[in-house]
PDB file of C-alpha atoms and ligand atoms in Angstrom:
ATOM      1  CA  UNK A   1      18.024  -2.568  -7.787  1.00 85.00           C
ATOM      2  CA  UNK A   2      19.829  -5.866  -7.166  1.00 87.00           C
ATOM      3  CA  UNK A   3      20.407  -8.579  -9.771  1.00 91.00           C
ATOM      4  CA  UNK A   4      18.743 -11.826  -8.650  1.00 94.00           C
ATOM      5  CA  UNK A   5      19.748 -13.812 -11.750  1.00 91.00           C
ATOM      6  CA  UNK A   6      16.364 -15.505 -11.408  1.00 92.00           C
ATOM      7  CA  UNK A   7      14.797 -16.773 -14.628  1.00 90.00           C
ATOM      8  CA  UNK A   8      11.901 -18.634 -13.017  1.00 84.00           C
ATOM      9  CA  UNK A   9       8.305 -17.610 -13.341  1.00 89.00           C
ATOM     10  CA  UNK A  10       6.509 -16.230 -10.331  1.00 93.00           C
ATOM     11  CA  UNK A  11       2.997 -16.245  -9.069  1.00 93.00           C
ATOM     12  CA  UNK A  12       2.428 -12.564  -8.342  1.00 96.00           C
ATOM     13  CA  UNK A  13       1.806 -11.663  -4.709  1.00 97.00           C
ATOM     14  CA  UNK A  14       0.295  -8.241  -4.104  1.00 98.00           C
ATOM     15  CA  UNK A  15       1.551  -6.339  -1.102  1.00 98.00           C
ATOM     16  CA  UNK A  16      -0.044  -3.005  -0.194  1.00 98.00           C
ATOM     17  CA  UNK A  17       1.975  -0.452   1.735  1.00 98.00           C
ATOM     18  CA  UNK A  18      -0.147   1.997   3.615  1.00 98.00           C
ATOM     19  CA  UNK A  19      -0.248   4.413   6.537  1.00 96.00           C
ATOM     20  CA  UNK A  20      -1.336   7.956   7.227  1.00 93.00           C
ATOM     21  CA  UNK A  21       0.397  11.013   5.785  1.00 88.00           C
ATOM     22  CA  UNK A  22       4.040  11.394   6.802  1.00 86.00           C
ATOM     23  CA  UNK A  23       4.446   7.728   7.745  1.00 89.00           C
ATOM     24  CA  UNK A  24       7.492   7.252   5.506  1.00 91.00           C
ATOM     25  CA  UNK A  25       5.955   5.245   2.667  1.00 94.00           C
ATOM     26  CA  UNK A  26       7.936   7.138   0.040  1.00 92.00           C
ATOM     27  CA  UNK A  27      11.269   6.484   1.751  1.00 93.00           C
ATOM     28  CA  UNK A  28      10.323   2.839   2.278  1.00 96.00           C
ATOM     29  CA  UNK A  29       9.347   2.324  -1.366  1.00 97.00           C
ATOM     30  CA  UNK A  30      12.574   3.958  -2.520  1.00 95.00           C
ATOM     31  CA  UNK A  31      14.602   1.628  -0.297  1.00 95.00           C
ATOM     32  CA  UNK A  32      12.555  -1.348  -1.526  1.00 96.00           C
ATOM     33  CA  UNK A  33      13.426  -0.419  -5.127  1.00 95.00           C
ATOM     34  CA  UNK A  34      17.112  -0.419  -4.219  1.00 95.00           C
ATOM     35  CA  UNK A  35      17.022  -3.529  -2.032  1.00 95.00           C
ATOM     36  CA  UNK A  36      15.223  -5.971  -4.300  1.00 96.00           C
ATOM     37  CA  UNK A  37      15.402  -7.220  -7.874  1.00 96.00           C
ATOM     38  CA  UNK A  38      13.362  -6.304 -10.957  1.00 95.00           C
ATOM     39  CA  UNK A  39      10.715  -8.859  -9.937  1.00 97.00           C
ATOM     40  CA  UNK A  40       9.579  -6.511  -7.178  1.00 97.00           C
ATOM     41  CA  UNK A  41       7.513  -3.954  -9.083  1.00 97.00           C
ATOM     42  CA  UNK A  42       6.322  -0.797  -7.350  1.00 97.00           C
ATOM     43  CA  UNK A  43       2.914   0.641  -8.249  1.00 97.00           C
ATOM     44  CA  UNK A  44       2.804   4.408  -7.811  1.00 96.00           C
ATOM     45  CA  UNK A  45       0.204   6.026  -5.544  1.00 96.00           C
ATOM     46  CA  UNK A  46      -3.082   6.572  -7.397  1.00 98.00           C
ATOM     47  CA  UNK A  47      -3.903   9.705  -5.367  1.00 96.00           C
ATOM     48  CA  UNK A  48      -0.667  11.262  -6.626  1.00 96.00           C
ATOM     49  CA  UNK A  49      -1.656  10.512 -10.226  1.00 98.00           C
ATOM     50  CA  UNK A  50      -5.176  11.880  -9.735  1.00 98.00           C
ATOM     51  CA  UNK A  51      -4.449  14.991  -7.642  1.00 97.00           C
ATOM     52  CA  UNK A  52      -0.987  15.601  -9.101  1.00 97.00           C
ATOM     53  CA  UNK A  53      -2.722  15.513 -12.492  1.00 97.00           C
ATOM     54  CA  UNK A  54      -5.031  18.337 -11.487  1.00 97.00           C
ATOM     55  CA  UNK A  55      -8.218  16.572 -10.391  1.00 98.00           C
ATOM     56  CA  UNK A  56     -10.402  19.249  -8.694  1.00 97.00           C
ATOM     57  CA  UNK A  57      -9.857  19.471  -4.957  1.00 95.00           C
ATOM     58  CA  UNK A  58     -12.236  22.255  -3.924  1.00 95.00           C
ATOM     59  CA  UNK A  59     -13.258  20.591  -0.662  1.00 94.00           C
ATOM     60  CA  UNK A  60     -16.915  20.153  -1.609  1.00 97.00           C
ATOM     61  CA  UNK A  61     -18.652  16.865  -0.856  1.00 98.00           C
ATOM     62  CA  UNK A  62     -19.163  16.156  -4.571  1.00 98.00           C
ATOM     63  CA  UNK A  63     -15.481  16.761  -5.348  1.00 98.00           C
ATOM     64  CA  UNK A  64     -14.265  14.657  -2.400  1.00 98.00           C
ATOM     65  CA  UNK A  65     -16.455  11.711  -3.349  1.00 98.00           C
ATOM     66  CA  UNK A  66     -15.557  12.009  -7.030  1.00 98.00           C
ATOM     67  CA  UNK A  67     -11.863  12.189  -6.115  1.00 98.00           C
ATOM     68  CA  UNK A  68     -12.027   8.977  -4.070  1.00 98.00           C
ATOM     69  CA  UNK A  69     -13.872   7.146  -6.848  1.00 98.00           C
ATOM     70  CA  UNK A  70     -11.309   8.370  -9.390  1.00 98.00           C
ATOM     71  CA  UNK A  71      -8.488   7.117  -7.126  1.00 98.00           C
ATOM     72  CA  UNK A  72     -10.216   3.737  -6.778  1.00 98.00           C
ATOM     73  CA  UNK A  73     -10.462   3.206 -10.537  1.00 98.00           C
ATOM     74  CA  UNK A  74      -6.959   4.521 -11.241  1.00 98.00           C
ATOM     75  CA  UNK A  75      -5.581   2.231  -8.493  1.00 98.00           C
ATOM     76  CA  UNK A  76      -7.149  -0.848 -10.066  1.00 98.00           C
ATOM     77  CA  UNK A  77      -5.806   0.045 -13.503  1.00 98.00           C
ATOM     78  CA  UNK A  78      -2.306   0.819 -12.184  1.00 98.00           C
ATOM     79  CA  UNK A  79      -2.341  -2.640 -10.590  1.00 98.00           C
ATOM     80  CA  UNK A  80      -3.398  -4.250 -13.916  1.00 98.00           C
ATOM     81  CA  UNK A  81      -0.450  -2.609 -15.648  1.00 98.00           C
ATOM     82  CA  UNK A  82       1.867  -3.814 -12.868  1.00 97.00           C
ATOM     83  CA  UNK A  83       0.452  -7.381 -13.092  1.00 96.00           C
ATOM     84  CA  UNK A  84       1.194  -7.446 -16.829  1.00 95.00           C
ATOM     85  CA  UNK A  85       4.932  -7.485 -16.017  1.00 92.00           C
ATOM     86  CA  UNK A  86       4.401 -10.753 -14.084  1.00 93.00           C
ATOM     87  CA  UNK A  87       6.372  -9.658 -11.021  1.00 96.00           C
ATOM     88  CA  UNK A  88       6.986 -11.836  -7.968  1.00 97.00           C
ATOM     89  CA  UNK A  89       5.769  -8.950  -5.807  1.00 98.00           C
ATOM     90  CA  UNK A  90       3.483  -6.156  -6.888  1.00 98.00           C
ATOM     91  CA  UNK A  91       4.248  -3.573  -4.227  1.00 98.00           C
ATOM     92  CA  UNK A  92       1.378  -1.100  -4.141  1.00 98.00           C
ATOM     93  CA  UNK A  93       1.682   2.414  -2.718  1.00 98.00           C
ATOM     94  CA  UNK A  94      -1.688   2.126  -0.931  1.00 97.00           C
ATOM     95  CA  UNK A  95      -4.523  -0.158  -1.982  1.00 98.00           C
ATOM     96  CA  UNK A  96      -8.162   0.230  -2.929  1.00 98.00           C
ATOM     97  CA  UNK A  97      -9.132  -0.362   0.731  1.00 98.00           C
ATOM     98  CA  UNK A  98      -7.543   2.966   1.752  1.00 98.00           C
ATOM     99  CA  UNK A  99     -10.313   4.871   0.001  1.00 98.00           C
ATOM    100  CA  UNK A 100     -12.767   3.898   2.753  1.00 98.00           C
ATOM    101  CA  UNK A 101     -10.616   5.853   5.237  1.00 97.00           C
ATOM    102  CA  UNK A 102     -10.624   8.994   3.077  1.00 96.00           C
ATOM    103  CA  UNK A 103     -14.261   8.769   1.974  1.00 98.00           C
ATOM    104  CA  UNK A 104     -16.422  11.566   3.461  1.00 96.00           C
ATOM    105  CA  UNK A 105     -19.011   9.208   4.945  1.00 96.00           C
ATOM    106  CA  UNK A 106     -19.231   5.613   6.100  1.00 97.00           C
ATOM    107  CA  UNK A 107     -17.047   2.869   4.583  1.00 97.00           C
ATOM    108  CA  UNK A 108     -20.256   1.064   3.531  1.00 97.00           C
ATOM    109  CA  UNK A 109     -21.207   4.083   1.427  1.00 98.00           C
ATOM    110  CA  UNK A 110     -17.789   4.009  -0.242  1.00 98.00           C
ATOM    111  CA  UNK A 111     -17.962   0.315  -1.141  1.00 98.00           C
ATOM    112  CA  UNK A 112     -21.480   0.777  -2.532  1.00 98.00           C
ATOM    113  CA  UNK A 113     -20.394   3.860  -4.454  1.00 98.00           C
ATOM    114  CA  UNK A 114     -17.778   1.878  -6.411  1.00 98.00           C
ATOM    115  CA  UNK A 115     -19.852  -1.329  -6.516  1.00 98.00           C
ATOM    116  CA  UNK A 116     -17.727  -3.551  -4.323  1.00 98.00           C
ATOM    117  CA  UNK A 117     -17.374  -4.889  -0.763  1.00 98.00           C
ATOM    118  CA  UNK A 118     -14.689  -4.705   1.918  1.00 98.00           C
ATOM    119  CA  UNK A 119     -14.107  -8.457   1.602  1.00 98.00           C
ATOM    120  CA  UNK A 120     -13.595  -8.241  -2.166  1.00 98.00           C
ATOM    121  CA  UNK A 121     -11.071  -5.419  -1.839  1.00 98.00           C
ATOM    122  CA  UNK A 122      -9.154  -7.035   1.057  1.00 98.00           C
ATOM    123  CA  UNK A 123      -8.794 -10.166  -1.056  1.00 98.00           C
ATOM    124  CA  UNK A 124      -6.960  -8.204  -3.790  1.00 98.00           C
ATOM    125  CA  UNK A 125      -3.888  -8.145  -1.535  1.00 98.00           C
ATOM    126  CA  UNK A 126      -1.840 -11.009  -0.104  1.00 98.00           C
ATOM    127  CA  UNK A 127      -0.383  -8.813   2.631  1.00 98.00           C
ATOM    128  CA  UNK A 128      -0.534  -5.244   3.880  1.00 98.00           C
ATOM    129  CA  UNK A 129       2.263  -3.355   5.614  1.00 98.00           C
ATOM    130  CA  UNK A 130       1.003  -0.367   7.614  1.00 98.00           C
ATOM    131  CA  UNK A 131       3.562   2.286   8.567  1.00 97.00           C
ATOM    132  CA  UNK A 132       2.077   4.309  11.445  1.00 95.00           C
ATOM    133  CA  UNK A 133       2.076   8.103  11.194  1.00 91.00           C
ATOM    134  CA  UNK A 134       4.310   9.692  13.853  1.00 86.00           C
ATOM    135  CA  UNK A 135       2.910  12.368  16.167  1.00 79.00           C
ATOM    136  CA  UNK A 136       4.209  15.937  15.860  1.00 73.00           C
ATOM    137  CA  UNK A 137       6.633  15.140  18.706  1.00 70.00           C
ATOM    138  CA  UNK A 138       7.803  12.032  16.859  1.00 70.00           C
ATOM    139  CA  UNK A 139       8.698  14.089  13.808  1.00 67.00           C
ATOM    140  CA  UNK A 140       5.649  14.488  11.577  1.00 64.00           C
ATOM    141  CA  UNK A 141       6.360  17.095   8.903  1.00 63.00           C
ATOM    142  CA  UNK A 142       4.675  18.626   5.871  1.00 54.00           C
ATOM    143  CA  UNK A 143       7.545  18.709   3.397  1.00 57.00           C
ATOM    144  CA  UNK A 144       5.526  16.944   0.711  1.00 58.00           C
ATOM    145  CA  UNK A 145       3.769  19.685  -1.338  1.00 56.00           C
ATOM    146  CA  UNK A 146       0.717  17.468  -1.929  1.00 57.00           C
ATOM    147  CA  UNK A 147       0.326  17.012   1.847  1.00 59.00           C
ATOM    148  CA  UNK A 148      -2.355  19.280   3.258  1.00 61.00           C
ATOM    149  CA  UNK A 149      -3.096  17.678   6.650  1.00 73.00           C
ATOM    150  CA  UNK A 150      -2.107  18.896  10.122  1.00 81.00           C
ATOM    151  CA  UNK A 151      -0.402  16.430  12.492  1.00 81.00           C
ATOM    152  CA  UNK A 152      -3.740  15.765  14.277  1.00 84.00           C
ATOM    153  CA  UNK A 153      -5.628  15.184  11.028  1.00 88.00           C
ATOM    154  CA  UNK A 154      -2.828  12.922   9.824  1.00 89.00           C
ATOM    155  CA  UNK A 155      -3.081  10.825  13.012  1.00 91.00           C
ATOM    156  CA  UNK A 156      -6.866  10.588  12.604  1.00 93.00           C
ATOM    157  CA  UNK A 157      -6.509   9.385   8.996  1.00 94.00           C
ATOM    158  CA  UNK A 158      -3.863   6.890  10.113  1.00 96.00           C
ATOM    159  CA  UNK A 159      -6.330   5.470  12.699  1.00 96.00           C
ATOM    160  CA  UNK A 160      -9.061   5.156  10.082  1.00 97.00           C
ATOM    161  CA  UNK A 161      -6.712   3.409   7.635  1.00 98.00           C
ATOM    162  CA  UNK A 162      -5.666   1.024  10.420  1.00 98.00           C
ATOM    163  CA  UNK A 163      -9.321   0.236  11.144  1.00 98.00           C
ATOM    164  CA  UNK A 164     -10.388  -0.455   7.550  1.00 98.00           C
ATOM    165  CA  UNK A 165      -7.522  -2.903   6.941  1.00 98.00           C
ATOM    166  CA  UNK A 166      -7.708  -4.497  10.405  1.00 98.00           C
ATOM    167  CA  UNK A 167      -9.501  -7.676   9.325  1.00 97.00           C
ATOM    168  CA  UNK A 168      -6.884  -8.529   6.674  1.00 98.00           C
ATOM    169  CA  UNK A 169      -5.298 -11.910   7.576  1.00 97.00           C
ATOM    170  CA  UNK A 170      -1.758 -10.609   6.862  1.00 97.00           C
ATOM    171  CA  UNK A 171      -1.855  -7.129   8.349  1.00 98.00           C
ATOM    172  CA  UNK A 172       1.577  -5.990   9.552  1.00 97.00           C
ATOM    173  CA  UNK A 173       1.796  -2.800  11.605  1.00 97.00           C
ATOM    174  CA  UNK A 174       5.090  -0.919  11.911  1.00 96.00           C
ATOM    175  CA  UNK A 175       5.127   1.654  14.733  1.00 93.00           C
ATOM    176  CA  UNK A 176       7.085   4.915  14.541  1.00 89.00           C
ATOM    177  CA  UNK A 177      10.614   4.644  15.849  1.00 85.00           C
ATOM    178  CA  UNK A 178      12.909   7.368  17.228  1.00 82.00           C
ATOM    179  CA  UNK A 179      15.367   6.399  14.497  1.00 85.00           C
ATOM    180  CA  UNK A 180      13.419   6.604  11.232  1.00 83.00           C
ATOM    181  CA  UNK A 181      15.775   4.160   9.520  1.00 86.00           C
ATOM    182  CA  UNK A 182      14.871   1.467  12.096  1.00 90.00           C
ATOM    183  CA  UNK A 183      11.225   1.739  11.125  1.00 91.00           C
ATOM    184  CA  UNK A 184      12.009   1.524   7.408  1.00 94.00           C
ATOM    185  CA  UNK A 185      14.316  -1.458   7.847  1.00 94.00           C
ATOM    186  CA  UNK A 186      11.682  -3.279   9.913  1.00 95.00           C
ATOM    187  CA  UNK A 187       9.263  -2.772   7.013  1.00 97.00           C
ATOM    188  CA  UNK A 188      11.893  -4.045   4.534  1.00 97.00           C
ATOM    189  CA  UNK A 189      12.327  -7.149   6.692  1.00 96.00           C
ATOM    190  CA  UNK A 190       8.557  -7.786   6.560  1.00 97.00           C
ATOM    191  CA  UNK A 191       8.632  -7.404   2.794  1.00 97.00           C
ATOM    192  CA  UNK A 192      11.574  -9.820   2.553  1.00 97.00           C
ATOM    193  CA  UNK A 193       9.324 -12.506   4.057  1.00 96.00           C
ATOM    194  CA  UNK A 194       6.962 -12.077   1.094  1.00 96.00           C
ATOM    195  CA  UNK A 195       9.653 -12.091  -1.628  1.00 96.00           C
ATOM    196  CA  UNK A 196      10.407 -15.604  -2.941  1.00 95.00           C
ATOM    197  CA  UNK A 197      13.747 -17.156  -2.064  1.00 93.00           C
ATOM    198  CA  UNK A 198      14.691 -17.337  -5.752  1.00 93.00           C
ATOM    199  CA  UNK A 199      14.667 -13.522  -5.811  1.00 94.00           C
ATOM    200  CA  UNK A 200      16.646 -12.944  -2.639  1.00 91.00           C
ATOM    201  CA  UNK A 201      13.723 -13.059  -0.226  1.00 94.00           C
ATOM    202  CA  UNK A 202      12.701 -15.400   2.543  1.00 92.00           C
ATOM    203  CA  UNK A 203       9.420 -16.777   1.225  1.00 86.00           C
ATOM    204  CA  UNK A 204       9.526 -20.308  -0.187  1.00 69.00           C
ATOM    205  CA  UNK A 205      10.298 -20.724  -3.901  1.00 63.00           C
ATOM    206  CA  UNK A 206       7.130 -20.808  -6.003  1.00 57.00           C
ATOM    207  CA  UNK A 207       8.222 -24.065  -7.679  1.00 59.00           C
ATOM    208  CA  UNK A 208       9.897 -25.576  -4.602  1.00 57.00           C
ATOM    209  CA  UNK A 209       9.364 -29.264  -3.933  1.00 51.00           C
ATOM    210  CA  UNK A 210       6.856 -29.189  -1.101  1.00 48.00           C
ATOM    211  CA  UNK A 211       6.962 -32.928  -0.532  1.00 46.00           C
ATOM    212  CA  UNK A 212       3.793 -33.721  -2.476  1.00 45.00           C
ATOM    213  CA  UNK A 213       4.006 -36.057  -5.466  1.00 44.00           C
TER     214      UNK A 213
HETATM  215 ZN1   ZN B   1      14.128 -11.551  -9.100  1.00 64.06          ZN
HETATM  216 ZN1   ZN B   2      12.614 -15.420  -8.636  1.00 64.06          ZN
END
């Protein structure tokens, strides 16, 4: 973590980081923690909290639907806790929109099941950075113990995630790169454009004089 020396107040901008399994989100979030100041707060992945905490994963339709609803509610509450620290950037490891890609059924069914709409959930986030899942040839691996998907399934999930977020006005897509570090640093550069100048980023200061009286 860097020291920005910033004492200003910030209007929180929410940035969701997403992508299929094996896309490098974890490495990216770790680098983001090191590259930015304490005003960039990372929200942990809700699915990790839910499934890592032992939520049943027996593969049945009931369990899959219940799991996605649990993730949705945990995600919202993790974001509320993050907001309470008044960060400049709330960097979310996935967003509520991702659930539509994992839901066993149509996205419309998912939104109805948690009493919301696509538009409402997209508007929770100011920007979304999508790290594409590499193919097996590009280096997809299953080192993460919570990862249960094959390379083909992972690609299919990645496509669905891409589709559900596609109408977001600030949807940044980062393609796999032969050098993994290139991909991660491209994503960091995108994030830097969202971080206010006062905290070492390239976005305008929240209290900057914009020329209006
Ligand atoms: Zn700062
Ligand atoms: Zn600042």
